[in-house]
Amino acid sequence: MAFPDGEHRSVCRICHGGCAARLTVAGGRVTRVRPWPGSPFSLGRMCVKGLSTPDLMYHPDRLVRPQKRVGPRGSGKFVPVSWDEALADIAARLDGFRRETGPESVALGQGTGRHHYFHVIRFANTFGTPNWYEPGLANCFIPRITVSNLTYGGFVAGDYYGEVPPKTILFWGHNPLVSGPDGELAFPVKRALAGGAYGIAVDPRRSETARRCGLWLPLRPGTDAALALSMIRAIIEEGWYDKEFVATHTTGFDDLRARVAGCTPAWAEAVTGVPARDMLEAARRYALDKPSILDWGVAIEQNPNSLQTVRAVALLRGLTGNLDVPGGDVFGHDLVAAYPVLRQALPPDALGKRIGADRFKLLGGFRAFMPSAHIPGLFHAMRTGDPYRVRALLLFGNNPLATVANARGVYEALRALDLLVVADHFLTPTAALADYVLPSAFWPEIDQLIELPLVAPQAVFAHRKVATVGECRQNELILSDLARRLGLPGADESLTDILDQRLKPIGLTFDALADRFMVRAEPAYRRYADKGFRTPSRKVELSCKALSRLGYDPLPSFAEPPESPVSAPGVAADFPLVLTTGARRPEYFHSDGRQSPRLRARRPDPLAELGVKTAAKFGIADGDWIRVKSPRGAIRMRAKVSQDIMEGVVSIDHGWWFPERGSFDFGAFESNANVLTSDAPPYDPAFGSYQLRGLLCAVEKE
Ligand SMILES: Nc1nc2c(c(=O)[nH]1)N[C@H]1C(S)=C(S)[C@@H](COP(=O)(O)OP(=O)(O)OC[C@H]3O[C@@H](n4cnc5c(=O)[nH]c(N)nc54)[C@H](O)[C@@H]3O)O[C@H]1N2
Ligand SMILES: Nc1nc2c(c(=O)[nH]1)N[C@H]1C(S)=C(S)[C@@H](COP(=O)(O)OP(=O)(O)OC[C@H]3O[C@@H](n4cnc5c(=O)[nH]c(N)nc54)[C@H](O)[C@@H]3O)O[C@H]1N2
Ligand code: SF4
Ligand SMILES: [Mo]
């Protein structure tokens, strides 16, 4: 198919941000990527990742044809095959597993929030397997979404786009100037701070965002719930809460007040390391200098007390009335219909077979927002056949060897499979173990709808593909082709049919919206005033009955991280420092991008950040190669010594592998944060989350 030369509007989706872009196409190639100035979300800006797109799209290592493995797993020996040969064989083998050991013995995995997200779920549902996963979910976003739904009846995101600017912004475990993730983009956040909003950052590092804030609260990783509970107590006891809002629109105030009675400033300072006066100042400003945005990040979810940590932080909005008001946190407005994931196609008996569903009710059970399998349980089943054999795994844009905890356990699980299929742009360490590697299209090579902000949408964009590279295919089309070969329900619906269906509520087709590019909803505030909140009580549930009915605590509480200097002093004797992993970097999206010369030149090595005194204690200087060790293994990192991190804490990059290496594990275990993390219990009882921030480690100079 030939694409017209010239300029095309598109939307970058390398991260979750969705910056509007202008693509220059010449001779069928994307020759230039520039920002498109008209988007109210990206404000005519793009980051270095998006601008480096042609580097990766036309990289000589890019997968451009389907490949079949011919040597043993791990040998890296592949031969090119046609799409027809690859998909016919994959379909035949999936059909065999379905007959022999049931559809649940086939699992699907995908990376974080990409265009094919809901199509993967659709395929799983129609194939009849309850076992699909995404490496975020339990550890990323499902706690924030579920808690918002339970507490105020919908997800909220900062009102960075309205006419009233926020006066205070509380960034909690979140660095949006770098991660620009889901609720907002980096550029409007920067604009709000530059425009005079007072920033407060709760973060063990003085992050790029924290540096632009008036107040930095460096806390010991994993102790966020203690800080939030003490802020709740201060806001109540000092009388800083919004009395009218609390009286009219909340339920459970007295129970909450009783629950936090012991969470004094002195207690919180001892637990978190945050000076009591700074905690009080943060609480006062957030509560009184309104409107305030509370912009929260993934750091509060990556621990086995994620439900109660996220609840504690979430309640600050309810107490202060910073909900659905201009310049505060506002509910989204869905312009388009949900992606048809054909949930009804999944047989009822399959639900009970979803791995982890019996235990983690808000991850996999019937009350879950987007029911999925528990990753540690699923990989355990691959390794051991307990509770049953999981024999095949189809991965779309996911590199679990790099991004899932316990990397060595993941490796054993992948090796034990009868069939591993990986669709990606590059031969990753995970793909190198596959039976089939399928070449996927990049964002300029696909048709898609983009709702922004991603999880609290107020606008929808559409863009068409403007180029193709080799035989690469959009993942939805790969899945539809497989579905057709397997005779699955809905297989005859084309992607355009689906996108047209989604756009019915606004009376447009995909083509019509692609011509127009963007449609935006009118902002609306304080919808609760006459209708109440969309919770069973129609109020903000400070104490949440739905949680008690599921057997969980209706009120928030703090639990010491399971591997900490306090809870595991024996371990701390050998591993005296607190480890946190995965703070985002501007150049890379998780494990992507190391192939780009431009990005790699800016950030050539995996970094471990540590404070000046901590480094001196272990004889480490800035730039030294060091070993970072946990009770589970050791990796190499380059030390970044600075004043911008709490002493006693080590913060390491995640997602590292070395595409330039000749061997086919690509150094996957050498500098991989997840060699140090654990996927063993304890897990959060509702979501199954595990600890990625707030473990123990030791460091030594190499
Ligand atoms: N230790 C530690 N581990 C973490 C985290 C942490 O903070 N610390 N964070 C966790 C979180 S929150 C998340 S969400 C996960 C993310 O985990 P993943 O989603 O697995 O991470 P990525 O590396 O972004 O994606 C994997 C692959 O997707 C490919 N890819 C990118 N775009 C496309 C596409 O359009 N199509 C296809 N087919 N492939 C594509 C990339 O080439 C890459 O190889 O990591 C988790 N892992
Ligand atoms: N450039 C880039 N952007 C990304 C991604 C990427 O890989 N690269 N990934 C995307 C994804 S999937 C996600 S989930 C988001 C995540 O983006 P954010 O939610 O912003 O999360 P992070 O940058 O991982 O971490 C935010 C901050 O938490 C701090 N932190 C570490 N441990 C703790 C702790 O225990 N408590 C507190 N309060 N803070 C802590 C870190 O120092 C860091 O500065 O980013 C998205 N955007
Ligand atoms: S912030 Fe995200 S969406 Fe925007 S240009 Fe960068 S990678 Fe692309
Ligand atoms: Mo994530």
PDB file of C-alpha atoms in Angstrom, residues 87 119-120 122-123 126 339 396 473-496 498:
ATOM      1  CA  LEU A  87      -0.110 -18.121  12.043  1.00  0.00           C
ATOM      2  CA  HIS A 119      -7.888  -6.506  21.680  1.00  0.00           C
ATOM      3  CA  VAL A 120      -5.660  -8.842  23.686  1.00  0.00           C
ATOM      4  CA  ARG A 122     -10.962  -9.689  23.502  1.00  0.00           C
ATOM      5  CA  PHE A 123      -8.866 -12.530  22.107  1.00  0.00           C
ATOM      6  CA  THR A 126     -13.243 -15.361  22.874  1.00  0.00           C
ATOM      7  CA  TYR A 339     -13.717  -1.321  23.278  1.00  0.00           C
ATOM      8  CA  PHE A 396       2.217  -8.604  22.692  1.00  0.00           C
ATOM      9  CA  ARG A 473       1.527  -5.739  11.249  1.00  0.00           C
ATOM     10  CA  GLN A 474      -0.587  -3.933  13.781  1.00  0.00           C
ATOM     11  CA  ASN A 475      -1.136  -6.272  16.741  1.00  0.00           C
ATOM     12  CA  GLU A 476      -4.946  -6.115  16.550  1.00  0.00           C
ATOM     13  CA  LEU A 477      -4.701  -7.470  13.008  1.00  0.00           C
ATOM     14  CA  ILE A 478      -2.418 -10.311  14.075  1.00  0.00           C
ATOM     15  CA  LEU A 479      -4.916 -11.250  16.789  1.00  0.00           C
ATOM     16  CA  SER A 480      -7.879 -11.027  14.389  1.00  0.00           C
ATOM     17  CA  ASP A 481      -6.119 -13.237  11.870  1.00  0.00           C
ATOM     18  CA  LEU A 482      -5.476 -15.858  14.572  1.00  0.00           C
ATOM     19  CA  ALA A 483      -9.082 -15.521  15.778  1.00  0.00           C
ATOM     20  CA  ARG A 484     -10.344 -16.189  12.226  1.00  0.00           C
ATOM     21  CA  ARG A 485      -8.175 -19.281  11.891  1.00  0.00           C
ATOM     22  CA  LEU A 486      -9.543 -20.563  15.211  1.00  0.00           C
ATOM     23  CA  GLY A 487     -13.159 -19.693  14.321  1.00  0.00           C
ATOM     24  CA  LEU A 488     -13.581 -17.453  17.394  1.00  0.00           C
ATOM     25  CA  PRO A 489     -16.640 -15.244  17.919  1.00  0.00           C
ATOM     26  CA  GLY A 490     -16.305 -11.716  16.539  1.00  0.00           C
ATOM     27  CA  ALA A 491     -13.442 -12.729  14.240  1.00  0.00           C
ATOM     28  CA  ASP A 492     -15.229 -11.354  11.182  1.00  0.00           C
ATOM     29  CA  GLU A 493     -15.366  -7.815  12.611  1.00  0.00           C
ATOM     30  CA  SER A 494     -12.650  -5.629  11.124  1.00  0.00           C
ATOM     31  CA  LEU A 495     -10.648  -3.119  13.148  1.00  0.00           C
ATOM     32  CA  THR A 496     -12.438  -0.292  11.317  1.00  0.00           C
ATOM     33  CA  ILE A 498     -14.704  -1.825  15.889  1.00  0.00           C
TER      34      ILE A 498
END
